[in-house]
PDB file of C-alpha atoms (C1' of nucleotides) in Angstrom:
ATOM      1  CA  MET X   1       0.195   0.110   6.236  1.00 79.00           C
ATOM      2  CA  MET X   2       2.917  -0.564   3.806  1.00 88.00           C
ATOM      3  CA  GLN X   3       2.048  -3.868   2.279  1.00 94.00           C
ATOM      4  CA  PHE X   4       2.380  -5.448  -1.103  1.00 95.00           C
ATOM      5  CA  SER X   5      -1.054  -6.113  -2.529  1.00 95.00           C
ATOM      6  CA  THR X   6      -2.542  -9.275  -3.973  1.00 96.00           C
ATOM      7  CA  LYS X   7      -0.931  -8.202  -7.260  1.00 97.00           C
ATOM      8  CA  ALA X   8       2.385  -9.450  -5.876  1.00 97.00           C
ATOM      9  CA  GLU X   9       0.771 -12.561  -4.417  1.00 96.00           C
ATOM     10  CA  TYR X  10      -1.222 -13.508  -7.510  1.00 97.00           C
ATOM     11  CA  SER X  11       1.559 -12.818  -9.984  1.00 98.00           C
ATOM     12  CA  LEU X  12       4.037 -14.858  -7.942  1.00 98.00           C
ATOM     13  CA  LYS X  13       1.573 -17.752  -7.796  1.00 97.00           C
ATOM     14  CA  ALA X  14       1.047 -17.574 -11.548  1.00 98.00           C
ATOM     15  CA  MET X  15       4.788 -17.445 -12.241  1.00 98.00           C
ATOM     16  CA  ILE X  16       5.489 -20.344  -9.875  1.00 98.00           C
ATOM     17  CA  ASN X  17       2.772 -22.316 -11.652  1.00 98.00           C
ATOM     18  CA  LEU X  18       4.425 -21.620 -15.015  1.00 98.00           C
ATOM     19  CA  ALA X  19       7.867 -22.378 -13.593  1.00 98.00           C
ATOM     20  CA  LYS X  20       6.746 -25.839 -12.508  1.00 97.00           C
ATOM     21  CA  HIS X  21       5.748 -26.611 -16.112  1.00 96.00           C
ATOM     22  CA  TYR X  22       8.795 -24.998 -17.668  1.00 97.00           C
ATOM     23  CA  GLY X  23       9.828 -26.657 -20.957  1.00 96.00           C
ATOM     24  CA  LYS X  24       6.390 -28.115 -21.621  1.00 96.00           C
ATOM     25  CA  GLU X  25       3.386 -26.866 -23.608  1.00 97.00           C
ATOM     26  CA  PRO X  26       1.845 -23.434 -22.882  1.00 97.00           C
ATOM     27  CA  ILE X  27      -0.596 -23.183 -20.007  1.00 98.00           C
ATOM     28  CA  SER X  28      -3.823 -21.249 -20.419  1.00 98.00           C
ATOM     29  CA  LEU X  29      -4.772 -18.402 -18.133  1.00 98.00           C
ATOM     30  CA  ALA X  30      -7.990 -20.246 -17.284  1.00 97.00           C
ATOM     31  CA  LYS X  31      -6.010 -23.209 -15.990  1.00 98.00           C
ATOM     32  CA  ILE X  32      -3.658 -21.067 -13.899  1.00 98.00           C
ATOM     33  CA  ALA X  33      -6.540 -19.043 -12.478  1.00 97.00           C
ATOM     34  CA  LYS X  34      -8.455 -22.184 -11.522  1.00 96.00           C
ATOM     35  CA  GLU X  35      -5.462 -23.912  -9.949  1.00 97.00           C
ATOM     36  CA  GLU X  36      -4.384 -20.845  -8.016  1.00 96.00           C
ATOM     37  CA  LYS X  37      -7.949 -19.814  -7.140  1.00 96.00           C
ATOM     38  CA  ILE X  38      -7.636 -16.349  -8.649  1.00 97.00           C
ATOM     39  CA  SER X  39     -10.223 -14.471 -10.730  1.00 97.00           C
ATOM     40  CA  LYS X  40      -9.268 -15.200 -14.347  1.00 97.00           C
ATOM     41  CA  GLU X  41     -10.324 -11.746 -15.497  1.00 97.00           C
ATOM     42  CA  TYR X  42      -8.211 -10.055 -12.848  1.00 97.00           C
ATOM     43  CA  LEU X  43      -5.213 -12.286 -13.448  1.00 98.00           C
ATOM     44  CA  GLU X  44      -5.479 -11.340 -17.102  1.00 97.00           C
ATOM     45  CA  GLN X  45      -4.537  -7.781 -16.179  1.00 97.00           C
ATOM     46  CA  LEU X  46      -1.590  -8.918 -14.131  1.00 97.00           C
ATOM     47  CA  ILE X  47      -0.225 -11.301 -16.743  1.00 98.00           C
ATOM     48  CA  ALA X  48      -0.429  -8.469 -19.285  1.00 97.00           C
ATOM     49  CA  LYS X  49       2.100  -6.610 -17.118  1.00 97.00           C
ATOM     50  CA  LEU X  50       4.287  -9.696 -16.827  1.00 97.00           C
ATOM     51  CA  LYS X  51       4.247  -9.951 -20.613  1.00 97.00           C
ATOM     52  CA  ALA X  52       4.997  -6.235 -21.028  1.00 97.00           C
ATOM     53  CA  ASN X  53       8.031  -6.822 -18.822  1.00 97.00           C
ATOM     54  CA  ASN X  54       9.112  -9.742 -20.976  1.00 97.00           C
ATOM     55  CA  LEU X  55       8.747 -12.356 -18.242  1.00 98.00           C
ATOM     56  CA  VAL X  56       6.233 -14.502 -20.132  1.00 98.00           C
ATOM     57  CA  LYS X  57       5.262 -14.968 -23.760  1.00 97.00           C
ATOM     58  CA  SER X  58       1.954 -16.088 -25.161  1.00 97.00           C
ATOM     59  CA  THR X  59       0.440 -18.022 -28.020  1.00 97.00           C
ATOM     60  CA  LYS X  60      -3.141 -17.412 -29.070  1.00 96.00           C
ATOM     61  CA  GLY X  61      -5.851 -19.826 -30.094  1.00 95.00           C
ATOM     62  CA  VAL X  62      -6.896 -23.274 -28.953  1.00 95.00           C
ATOM     63  CA  LYS X  63      -3.893 -24.933 -27.256  1.00 95.00           C
ATOM     64  CA  GLY X  64      -2.539 -21.458 -26.686  1.00 97.00           C
ATOM     65  CA  GLY X  65      -1.388 -20.063 -23.364  1.00 97.00           C
ATOM     66  CA  TYR X  66       1.661 -18.759 -21.580  1.00 98.00           C
ATOM     67  CA  ILE X  67       5.241 -19.877 -21.022  1.00 98.00           C
ATOM     68  CA  LEU X  68       8.168 -18.258 -19.237  1.00 98.00           C
ATOM     69  CA  THR X  69      10.665 -16.408 -21.435  1.00 98.00           C
ATOM     70  CA  LYS X  70      13.596 -17.566 -19.283  1.00 97.00           C
ATOM     71  CA  LYS X  71      14.562 -20.490 -17.088  1.00 98.00           C
ATOM     72  CA  PRO X  72      12.881 -20.280 -13.642  1.00 98.00           C
ATOM     73  CA  ASN X  73      16.251 -19.883 -11.905  1.00 98.00           C
ATOM     74  CA  LEU X  74      16.873 -16.721 -13.934  1.00 98.00           C
ATOM     75  CA  ILE X  75      13.642 -14.975 -12.860  1.00 98.00           C
ATOM     76  CA  SER X  76      13.586 -13.327  -9.438  1.00 98.00           C
ATOM     77  CA  ALA X  77      10.715 -12.378  -7.156  1.00 98.00           C
ATOM     78  CA  ALA X  78      11.888  -8.786  -7.657  1.00 98.00           C
ATOM     79  CA  ASP X  79      11.322  -9.113 -11.425  1.00 98.00           C
ATOM     80  CA  VAL X  80       7.792 -10.398 -10.913  1.00 98.00           C
ATOM     81  CA  ILE X  81       6.735  -8.019  -8.160  1.00 97.00           C
ATOM     82  CA  GLU X  82       8.250  -4.955  -9.772  1.00 96.00           C
ATOM     83  CA  ALA X  83       6.367  -5.796 -12.971  1.00 96.00           C
ATOM     84  CA  THR X  84       2.965  -6.031 -11.346  1.00 96.00           C
ATOM     85  CA  GLU X  85       3.283  -3.634  -8.402  1.00 95.00           C
ATOM     86  CA  GLY X  86       5.091  -1.007 -10.463  1.00 92.00           C
ATOM     87  CA  SER X  87       7.936  -0.352  -8.058  1.00 93.00           C
ATOM     88  CA  LEU X  88       9.749  -1.696  -5.036  1.00 95.00           C
ATOM     89  CA  ALA X  89      10.169   1.792  -3.572  1.00 95.00           C
ATOM     90  CA  PRO X  90       8.928   1.918   0.040  1.00 95.00           C
ATOM     91  CA  PHE X  91       8.392   5.678  -0.170  1.00 94.00           C
ATOM     92  CA  TYR X  92       7.448   8.017  -3.002  1.00 89.00           C
ATOM     93  CA  CYS X  93      10.664   9.997  -2.835  1.00 88.00           C
ATOM     94  CA  VAL X  94      12.714   6.942  -3.835  1.00 91.00           C
ATOM     95  CA  SER X  95      10.398   5.788  -6.616  1.00 86.00           C
ATOM     96  CA  ASP X  96      11.520   6.215 -10.219  1.00 76.00           C
ATOM     97  CA  ALA X  97       7.948   6.943 -11.244  1.00 66.00           C
ATOM     98  CA  ASP X  98       7.336   9.617  -8.632  1.00 54.00           C
ATOM     99  CA  ALA X  99      10.567  11.367  -7.759  1.00 58.00           C
ATOM    100  CA  ARG X 100       9.047  14.477  -6.178  1.00 60.00           C
ATOM    101  CA  CYS X 101      10.686  14.866  -2.793  1.00 68.00           C
ATOM    102  CA  CYS X 102      12.259  17.432  -0.590  1.00 67.00           C
ATOM    103  CA  THR X 103      14.555  19.758  -2.493  1.00 66.00           C
ATOM    104  CA  LYS X 104      17.402  19.493  -0.017  1.00 70.00           C
ATOM    105  CA  LYS X 105      20.784  18.526  -1.428  1.00 68.00           C
ATOM    106  CA  ASP X 106      21.443  15.760   1.054  1.00 80.00           C
ATOM    107  CA  CYS X 107      18.192  14.692   2.683  1.00 88.00           C
ATOM    108  CA  LEU X 108      18.987  12.313   5.527  1.00 93.00           C
ATOM    109  CA  THR X 109      15.492  10.841   5.530  1.00 94.00           C
ATOM    110  CA  LYS X 110      15.765  10.164   1.810  1.00 93.00           C
ATOM    111  CA  ASN X 111      19.053   8.382   2.440  1.00 94.00           C
ATOM    112  CA  MET X 112      17.250   6.162   4.899  1.00 96.00           C
ATOM    113  CA  TRP X 113      14.568   5.313   2.333  1.00 96.00           C
ATOM    114  CA  ILE X 114      17.269   4.562  -0.226  1.00 95.00           C
ATOM    115  CA  ASN X 115      18.762   2.040   2.194  1.00 96.00           C
ATOM    116  CA  VAL X 116      15.384   0.465   2.879  1.00 97.00           C
ATOM    117  CA  LYS X 117      14.701   0.171  -0.833  1.00 96.00           C
ATOM    118  CA  LYS X 118      18.103  -1.425  -1.424  1.00 97.00           C
ATOM    119  CA  SER X 119      17.545  -4.006   1.273  1.00 97.00           C
ATOM    120  CA  ILE X 120      14.097  -4.926  -0.041  1.00 97.00           C
ATOM    121  CA  LYS X 121      15.522  -5.224  -3.540  1.00 97.00           C
ATOM    122  CA  LYS X 122      18.390  -7.378  -2.366  1.00 97.00           C
ATOM    123  CA  SER X 123      16.052  -9.816  -0.599  1.00 97.00           C
ATOM    124  CA  LEU X 124      13.694 -10.110  -3.542  1.00 98.00           C
ATOM    125  CA  GLU X 125      16.405 -10.275  -6.198  1.00 98.00           C
ATOM    126  CA  SER X 126      18.162 -13.105  -4.418  1.00 98.00           C
ATOM    127  CA  THR X 127      14.920 -15.110  -4.388  1.00 98.00           C
ATOM    128  CA  LYS X 128      14.430 -16.913  -7.716  1.00 98.00           C
ATOM    129  CA  LEU X 129      11.271 -18.710  -8.839  1.00 98.00           C
ATOM    130  CA  THR X 130      13.097 -22.012  -8.219  1.00 98.00           C
ATOM    131  CA  ASP X 131      13.443 -21.022  -4.565  1.00 98.00           C
ATOM    132  CA  LEU X 132       9.672 -20.818  -4.244  1.00 97.00           C
ATOM    133  CA  TYR X 133       8.719 -24.445  -4.942  1.00 96.00           C
ATOM    134  CA  LYS X 134      10.271 -27.834  -4.412  1.00 90.00           C
TER     135      LYS X 134
ATOM    136  CA  MET E   1       2.279  -0.169  -4.827  1.00 79.00           C
ATOM    137  CA  MET E   2       3.821  -0.968  -1.538  1.00 88.00           C
ATOM    138  CA  GLN E   3       4.601   2.377  -0.015  1.00 94.00           C
ATOM    139  CA  PHE E   4       4.599   3.831   3.431  1.00 95.00           C
ATOM    140  CA  SER E   5       1.975   6.540   3.673  1.00 95.00           C
ATOM    141  CA  THR E   6       2.247  10.109   4.859  1.00 95.00           C
ATOM    142  CA  LYS E   7       1.679   8.717   8.350  1.00 97.00           C
ATOM    143  CA  ALA E   8       5.319   7.599   8.331  1.00 97.00           C
ATOM    144  CA  GLU E   9       6.449  10.862   6.764  1.00 96.00           C
ATOM    145  CA  TYR E  10       4.492  13.168   9.081  1.00 97.00           C
ATOM    146  CA  SER E  11       5.281  11.276  12.264  1.00 98.00           C
ATOM    147  CA  LEU E  12       8.995  11.209  11.436  1.00 98.00           C
ATOM    148  CA  LYS E  13       8.934  14.943  10.790  1.00 97.00           C
ATOM    149  CA  ALA E  14       7.178  15.572  14.089  1.00 98.00           C
ATOM    150  CA  MET E  15       9.591  13.362  15.998  1.00 98.00           C
ATOM    151  CA  ILE E  16      12.633  14.982  14.366  1.00 98.00           C
ATOM    152  CA  ASN E  17      11.196  18.371  15.305  1.00 98.00           C
ATOM    153  CA  LEU E  18      10.839  17.234  18.926  1.00 98.00           C
ATOM    154  CA  ALA E  19      14.299  15.660  18.865  1.00 98.00           C
ATOM    155  CA  LYS E  20      15.898  18.955  17.865  1.00 97.00           C
ATOM    156  CA  HIS E  21      14.379  20.573  20.969  1.00 96.00           C
ATOM    157  CA  TYR E  22      15.136  17.681  23.292  1.00 97.00           C
ATOM    158  CA  GLY E  23      15.736  18.792  26.875  1.00 96.00           C
ATOM    159  CA  LYS E  24      13.861  22.072  26.491  1.00 97.00           C
ATOM    160  CA  GLU E  25      10.235  23.074  27.199  1.00 97.00           C
ATOM    161  CA  PRO E  26       7.327  21.134  25.594  1.00 98.00           C
ATOM    162  CA  ILE E  27       6.375  22.041  22.023  1.00 98.00           C
ATOM    163  CA  SER E  28       2.719  22.423  21.087  1.00 98.00           C
ATOM    164  CA  LEU E  29       1.142  20.433  18.314  1.00 98.00           C
ATOM    165  CA  ALA E  30       0.155  23.701  16.632  1.00 97.00           C
ATOM    166  CA  LYS E  31       3.792  24.743  16.421  1.00 98.00           C
ATOM    167  CA  ILE E  32       4.975  21.406  15.038  1.00 98.00           C
ATOM    168  CA  ALA E  33       2.155  21.307  12.509  1.00 97.00           C
ATOM    169  CA  LYS E  34       2.925  24.825  11.308  1.00 96.00           C
ATOM    170  CA  GLU E  35       6.671  24.270  11.064  1.00 97.00           C
ATOM    171  CA  GLU E  36       6.316  20.950   9.275  1.00 96.00           C
ATOM    172  CA  LYS E  37       3.398  22.115   7.130  1.00 95.00           C
ATOM    173  CA  ILE E  38       1.069  19.346   8.263  1.00 96.00           C
ATOM    174  CA  SER E  39      -2.635  19.617   9.100  1.00 96.00           C
ATOM    175  CA  LYS E  40      -2.739  20.069  12.882  1.00 97.00           C
ATOM    176  CA  GLU E  41      -5.945  18.074  13.189  1.00 96.00           C
ATOM    177  CA  TYR E  42      -4.489  15.153  11.256  1.00 97.00           C
ATOM    178  CA  LEU E  43      -1.174  15.240  13.102  1.00 97.00           C
ATOM    179  CA  GLU E  44      -3.195  15.080  16.321  1.00 97.00           C
ATOM    180  CA  GLN E  45      -4.274  11.564  15.367  1.00 97.00           C
ATOM    181  CA  LEU E  46      -0.734  10.500  14.604  1.00 97.00           C
ATOM    182  CA  ILE E  47       0.786  11.917  17.777  1.00 98.00           C
ATOM    183  CA  ALA E  48      -1.899  10.075  19.760  1.00 97.00           C
ATOM    184  CA  LYS E  49      -0.404   6.852  18.408  1.00 97.00           C
ATOM    185  CA  LEU E  50       3.110   7.987  19.236  1.00 97.00           C
ATOM    186  CA  LYS E  51       1.930   8.671  22.765  1.00 97.00           C
ATOM    187  CA  ALA E  52       0.158   5.316  22.999  1.00 97.00           C
ATOM    188  CA  ASN E  53       3.498   3.737  22.038  1.00 97.00           C
ATOM    189  CA  ASN E  54       5.266   5.677  24.752  1.00 97.00           C
ATOM    190  CA  LEU E  55       7.470   7.661  22.374  1.00 98.00           C
ATOM    191  CA  VAL E  56       6.237  11.087  23.513  1.00 98.00           C
ATOM    192  CA  LYS E  57       4.558  12.457  26.626  1.00 97.00           C
ATOM    193  CA  SER E  58       2.319  15.475  26.910  1.00 98.00           C
ATOM    194  CA  THR E  59       1.385  18.249  29.295  1.00 97.00           C
ATOM    195  CA  LYS E  60      -1.977  19.980  28.982  1.00 96.00           C
ATOM    196  CA  GLY E  61      -2.896  23.624  29.299  1.00 96.00           C
ATOM    197  CA  VAL E  62      -1.226  26.859  28.276  1.00 96.00           C
ATOM    198  CA  LYS E  63       2.537  26.231  27.882  1.00 96.00           C
ATOM    199  CA  GLY E  64       1.666  22.589  27.411  1.00 97.00           C
ATOM    200  CA  GLY E  65       2.812  20.408  24.551  1.00 98.00           C
ATOM    201  CA  TYR E  66       4.902  17.356  23.776  1.00 98.00           C
ATOM    202  CA  ILE E  67       8.378  16.083  24.614  1.00 98.00           C
ATOM    203  CA  LEU E  68      10.190  12.856  23.783  1.00 98.00           C
ATOM    204  CA  THR E  69      10.163  10.169  26.471  1.00 98.00           C
ATOM    205  CA  LYS E  70      13.731   9.116  25.586  1.00 97.00           C
ATOM    206  CA  LYS E  71      16.911  10.597  24.203  1.00 98.00           C
ATOM    207  CA  PRO E  72      16.729  11.029  20.389  1.00 98.00           C
ATOM    208  CA  ASN E  73      19.561   8.525  19.897  1.00 98.00           C
ATOM    209  CA  LEU E  74      17.448   5.876  21.629  1.00 98.00           C
ATOM    210  CA  ILE E  75      14.442   6.242  19.333  1.00 98.00           C
ATOM    211  CA  SER E  76      14.596   4.550  15.938  1.00 98.00           C
ATOM    212  CA  ALA E  77      12.710   5.208  12.718  1.00 98.00           C
ATOM    213  CA  ALA E  78      11.292   1.716  13.170  1.00 98.00           C
ATOM    214  CA  ASP E  79       9.788   2.741  16.545  1.00 98.00           C
ATOM    215  CA  VAL E  80       8.115   5.779  14.997  1.00 98.00           C
ATOM    216  CA  ILE E  81       6.880   4.168  11.787  1.00 97.00           C
ATOM    217  CA  GLU E  82       5.641   1.006  13.479  1.00 96.00           C
ATOM    218  CA  ALA E  83       3.657   3.172  15.911  1.00 96.00           C
ATOM    219  CA  THR E  84       1.853   5.162  13.244  1.00 96.00           C
ATOM    220  CA  GLU E  85       1.690   2.717  10.342  1.00 95.00           C
ATOM    221  CA  GLY E  86       0.787  -0.197  12.592  1.00 92.00           C
ATOM    222  CA  SER E  87       3.299  -2.700  11.228  1.00 93.00           C
ATOM    223  CA  LEU E  88       6.472  -3.049   9.192  1.00 95.00           C
ATOM    224  CA  ALA E  89       5.252  -6.256   7.566  1.00 95.00           C
ATOM    225  CA  PRO E  90       5.509  -6.058   3.770  1.00 95.00           C
ATOM    226  CA  PHE E  91       2.839  -8.724   3.322  1.00 94.00           C
ATOM    227  CA  TYR E  92      -0.194  -9.734   5.342  1.00 89.00           C
ATOM    228  CA  CYS E  93       1.065 -13.232   6.057  1.00 88.00           C
ATOM    229  CA  VAL E  94       4.018 -11.871   8.055  1.00 91.00           C
ATOM    230  CA  SER E  95       2.031  -9.282  10.001  1.00 86.00           C
ATOM    231  CA  ASP E  96       1.373  -9.839  13.691  1.00 76.00           C
ATOM    232  CA  ALA E  97      -2.037  -8.249  13.357  1.00 66.00           C
ATOM    233  CA  ASP E  98      -3.141 -10.327  10.397  1.00 54.00           C
ATOM    234  CA  ALA E  99      -1.492 -13.718  10.486  1.00 58.00           C
ATOM    235  CA  ARG E 100      -3.884 -15.498   8.121  1.00 60.00           C
ATOM    236  CA  CYS E 101      -1.743 -17.169   5.498  1.00 68.00           C
ATOM    237  CA  CYS E 102      -1.340 -20.407   3.649  1.00 67.00           C
ATOM    238  CA  THR E 103      -1.673 -23.409   5.919  1.00 66.00           C
ATOM    239  CA  LYS E 104       1.443 -25.162   4.616  1.00 71.00           C
ATOM    240  CA  LYS E 105       3.992 -26.190   7.211  1.00 69.00           C
ATOM    241  CA  ASP E 106       6.956 -24.625   5.475  1.00 80.00           C
ATOM    242  CA  CYS E 107       5.743 -22.048   2.945  1.00 89.00           C
ATOM    243  CA  LEU E 108       8.697 -20.924   0.851  1.00 93.00           C
ATOM    244  CA  THR E 109       6.998 -17.708  -0.174  1.00 93.00           C
ATOM    245  CA  LYS E 110       6.312 -16.888   3.462  1.00 93.00           C
ATOM    246  CA  ASN E 111       9.984 -17.465   4.223  1.00 94.00           C
ATOM    247  CA  MET E 112      10.811 -14.889   1.564  1.00 96.00           C
ATOM    248  CA  TRP E 113       8.455 -12.347   3.136  1.00 96.00           C
ATOM    249  CA  ILE E 114       9.989 -13.046   6.538  1.00 95.00           C
ATOM    250  CA  ASN E 115      13.399 -12.179   5.078  1.00 96.00           C
ATOM    251  CA  VAL E 116      12.074  -8.998   3.469  1.00 97.00           C
ATOM    252  CA  LYS E 117      10.459  -7.939   6.738  1.00 96.00           C
ATOM    253  CA  LYS E 118      13.685  -8.601   8.635  1.00 97.00           C
ATOM    254  CA  SER E 119      15.715  -6.497   6.228  1.00 97.00           C
ATOM    255  CA  ILE E 120      13.251  -3.592   6.383  1.00 97.00           C
ATOM    256  CA  LYS E 121      13.277  -3.786  10.161  1.00 97.00           C
ATOM    257  CA  LYS E 122      17.061  -3.878  10.296  1.00 97.00           C
ATOM    258  CA  SER E 123      17.366  -0.756   8.140  1.00 97.00           C
ATOM    259  CA  LEU E 124      14.799   1.206  10.111  1.00 98.00           C
ATOM    260  CA  GLU E 125      15.986   0.056  13.532  1.00 98.00           C
ATOM    261  CA  SER E 126      19.537   1.097  12.799  1.00 98.00           C
ATOM    262  CA  THR E 127      18.342   4.590  11.887  1.00 98.00           C
ATOM    263  CA  LYS E 128      17.910   6.724  15.024  1.00 98.00           C
ATOM    264  CA  LEU E 129      16.273  10.147  15.190  1.00 98.00           C
ATOM    265  CA  THR E 130      19.756  11.644  15.606  1.00 98.00           C
ATOM    266  CA  ASP E 131      20.673  10.219  12.196  1.00 98.00           C
ATOM    267  CA  LEU E 132      17.897  12.239  10.581  1.00 97.00           C
ATOM    268  CA  TYR E 133      19.095  15.776  11.324  1.00 96.00           C
ATOM    269  CA  LYS E 134      22.423  17.499  11.748  1.00 90.00           C
TER     270      LYS E 134
ATOM    271  C1'  DA P   1     -16.259 -23.145 -43.178  1.00 60.95           C
ATOM    272  C1'  DT P   2     -17.397 -23.146 -38.599  1.00 60.95           C
ATOM    273  C1'  DA P   3     -17.204 -23.619 -33.715  1.00 60.95           C
ATOM    274  C1'  DA P   4     -14.607 -23.503 -29.743  1.00 60.95           C
ATOM    275  C1'  DA P   5     -10.896 -22.028 -27.095  1.00 60.95           C
ATOM    276  C1'  DT P   6      -7.739 -19.099 -26.327  1.00 60.95           C
ATOM    277  C1'  DA P   7      -5.304 -14.279 -25.822  1.00 60.95           C
ATOM    278  C1'  DC P   8      -6.096  -9.402 -25.739  1.00 60.95           C
ATOM    279  C1'  DC P   9      -8.382  -4.882 -24.657  1.00 60.95           C
ATOM    280  C1'  DA P  10     -11.036  -0.917 -22.469  1.00 60.95           C
ATOM    281  C1'  DA P  11     -14.126   0.753 -19.372  1.00 60.95           C
ATOM    282  C1'  DG P  12     -17.103   0.405 -15.374  1.00 60.95           C
ATOM    283  C1'  DT P  13     -17.718  -0.446 -10.146  1.00 60.95           C
ATOM    284  C1'  DA P  14     -18.105  -1.827  -5.067  1.00 60.95           C
ATOM    285  C1'  DG P  15     -15.517  -1.706  -1.055  1.00 60.95           C
ATOM    286  C1'  DA P  16     -11.597  -0.282   1.550  1.00 60.95           C
ATOM    287  C1'  DT P  17      -8.180   2.986   2.794  1.00 60.95           C
ATOM    288  C1'  DT P  18      -6.014   7.493   3.219  1.00 60.95           C
ATOM    289  C1'  DA P  19      -5.933  11.970   4.534  1.00 60.95           C
ATOM    290  C1'  DC P  20      -8.125  14.749   6.089  1.00 60.95           C
ATOM    291  C1'  DT P  21     -12.317  17.972   8.526  1.00 60.95           C
ATOM    292  C1'  DT P  22     -15.759  19.012  12.017  1.00 60.95           C
ATOM    293  C1'  DG P  23     -17.268  19.815  16.394  1.00 60.95           C
ATOM    294  C1'  DG P  24     -16.777  19.094  20.439  1.00 60.95           C
ATOM    295  C1'  DT P  25     -14.673  18.265  26.006  1.00 60.95           C
ATOM    296  C1'  DA P  26     -10.971  18.576  29.676  1.00 60.95           C
ATOM    297  C1'  DT P  27      -7.057  20.754  31.717  1.00 60.95           C
ATOM    298  C1'  DT P  28      -3.774  24.270  32.903  1.00 60.95           C
ATOM    299  C1'  DT P  29      -1.701  28.859  33.084  1.00 60.95           C
ATOM    300  C1'  DA P  30      -1.813  34.014  33.017  1.00 60.95           C
TER     301       DA P  30
ATOM    302  C1'  DT H   1     -12.147  33.990  33.897  1.00 60.95           C
ATOM    303  C1'  DA H   2     -10.143  33.729  29.360  1.00 60.95           C
ATOM    304  C1'  DA H   3      -6.999  31.689  26.457  1.00 60.95           C
ATOM    305  C1'  DA H   4      -4.262  28.012  25.018  1.00 60.95           C
ATOM    306  C1'  DT H   5      -3.419  23.718  25.039  1.00 60.95           C
ATOM    307  C1'  DA H   6      -4.310  18.380  24.865  1.00 60.95           C
ATOM    308  C1'  DC H   7      -7.746  14.970  23.908  1.00 60.95           C
ATOM    309  C1'  DC H   8     -11.741  12.594  21.614  1.00 60.95           C
ATOM    310  C1'  DA H   9     -15.281  10.742  18.202  1.00 60.95           C
ATOM    311  C1'  DA H  10     -17.457  10.846  14.069  1.00 60.95           C
ATOM    312  C1'  DG H  11     -18.045  12.357   9.328  1.00 60.95           C
ATOM    313  C1'  DT H  12     -16.185  12.767   4.384  1.00 60.95           C
ATOM    314  C1'  DA H  13     -13.838  13.432  -0.256  1.00 60.95           C
ATOM    315  C1'  DA H  14     -10.515  11.427  -3.025  1.00 60.95           C
ATOM    316  C1'  DT H  15      -7.891   7.597  -4.213  1.00 60.95           C
ATOM    317  C1'  DC H  16      -6.772   2.794  -4.729  1.00 60.95           C
ATOM    318  C1'  DT H  17      -7.675  -2.208  -4.880  1.00 60.95           C
ATOM    319  C1'  DA H  18      -9.754  -5.954  -6.678  1.00 60.95           C
ATOM    320  C1'  DC H  19     -12.463  -7.027  -9.202  1.00 60.95           C
ATOM    321  C1'  DT H  20     -16.547  -7.366 -13.310  1.00 60.95           C
ATOM    322  C1'  DT H  21     -18.443  -6.522 -17.863  1.00 60.95           C
ATOM    323  C1'  DG H  22     -18.494  -6.745 -22.546  1.00 60.95           C
ATOM    324  C1'  DG H  23     -16.301  -6.944 -26.060  1.00 60.95           C
ATOM    325  C1'  DT H  24     -12.365  -8.201 -30.426  1.00 60.95           C
ATOM    326  C1'  DA H  25      -8.586 -11.050 -32.610  1.00 60.95           C
ATOM    327  C1'  DT H  26      -6.341 -15.362 -33.448  1.00 60.95           C
ATOM    328  C1'  DT H  27      -5.675 -20.273 -33.831  1.00 60.95           C
ATOM    329  C1'  DT H  28      -6.912 -25.188 -33.807  1.00 60.95           C
ATOM    330  C1'  DA H  29     -10.112 -29.116 -34.300  1.00 60.95           C
ATOM    331  C1'  DT H  30     -14.058 -30.821 -36.663  1.00 60.95           C
TER     332       DT H  30
END
DNA sequence: ATAAATACCAAGTAGATTACTTGGTATTTA
DNA sequence: TAAATACCAAGTAATCTACTTGGTATTTAT
């Protein structure tokens, strides 16, 4: 089955948590993990990807933690999910990472996957962090 | 990564193969498998699902094989992929099979997944077998 | 200075899933 | 009666997910 994994779920929860505290002091990973009921050690790996994609920044040491790099209304679900899942491509032949596919000039099936990918992207890009909490 | 598996790929290939021969004699699984370069034994499992979803019908014995139950322009990619992949839901909380999700009355994240699912479905439902070959 | 709390990093692992294979039985036609 | 087909159930190797384990580096409070 084609389903986003808990990577998408957990990273969205973490980003929503940070969005709610936007403008305040950094929040530690331990606090986010506890509040969102996610393994801290696993979330660590996901937030590393969010940082690599410039969605959060960190400060070390006591009182350290994470904050968003941008206002919550400027970060989309697509940004978050693409960072942690790696791609929004619903099929390998339309993934940037894995572009092996049929060699045909104009593959009709590939065109279909391109459309599916576009529609997924559109949905997720139009959803901002601010749309995910009230 | 959220990607459809080879189940979607193989079953689409098989159905396109059958669509091209629509109205003629049944085609054997062995022939489809050979032409599409798919393991016959694996394809057997996939075509069983297509049959269970009433997309193909079979005749046994020598000269036996498979034919489509409907005209190729009446069968969508969504029909085929849903039959073999099990669901088009991009996240467990919007899957019919697995409806466990947050207990909140109006979960904003769930609403997002509902929209994503709808847009995937729309793309795949609008693509008929006849759109996948010329 | 030192201890505590934090981020950061690399490698290992159990369980689930995918993509098959294996070894059959049942049915139909030549 | 033999061959070709569909149909069926169970086993399996490789891969992926969702972690865990065991550290190091940095910063603040005491």
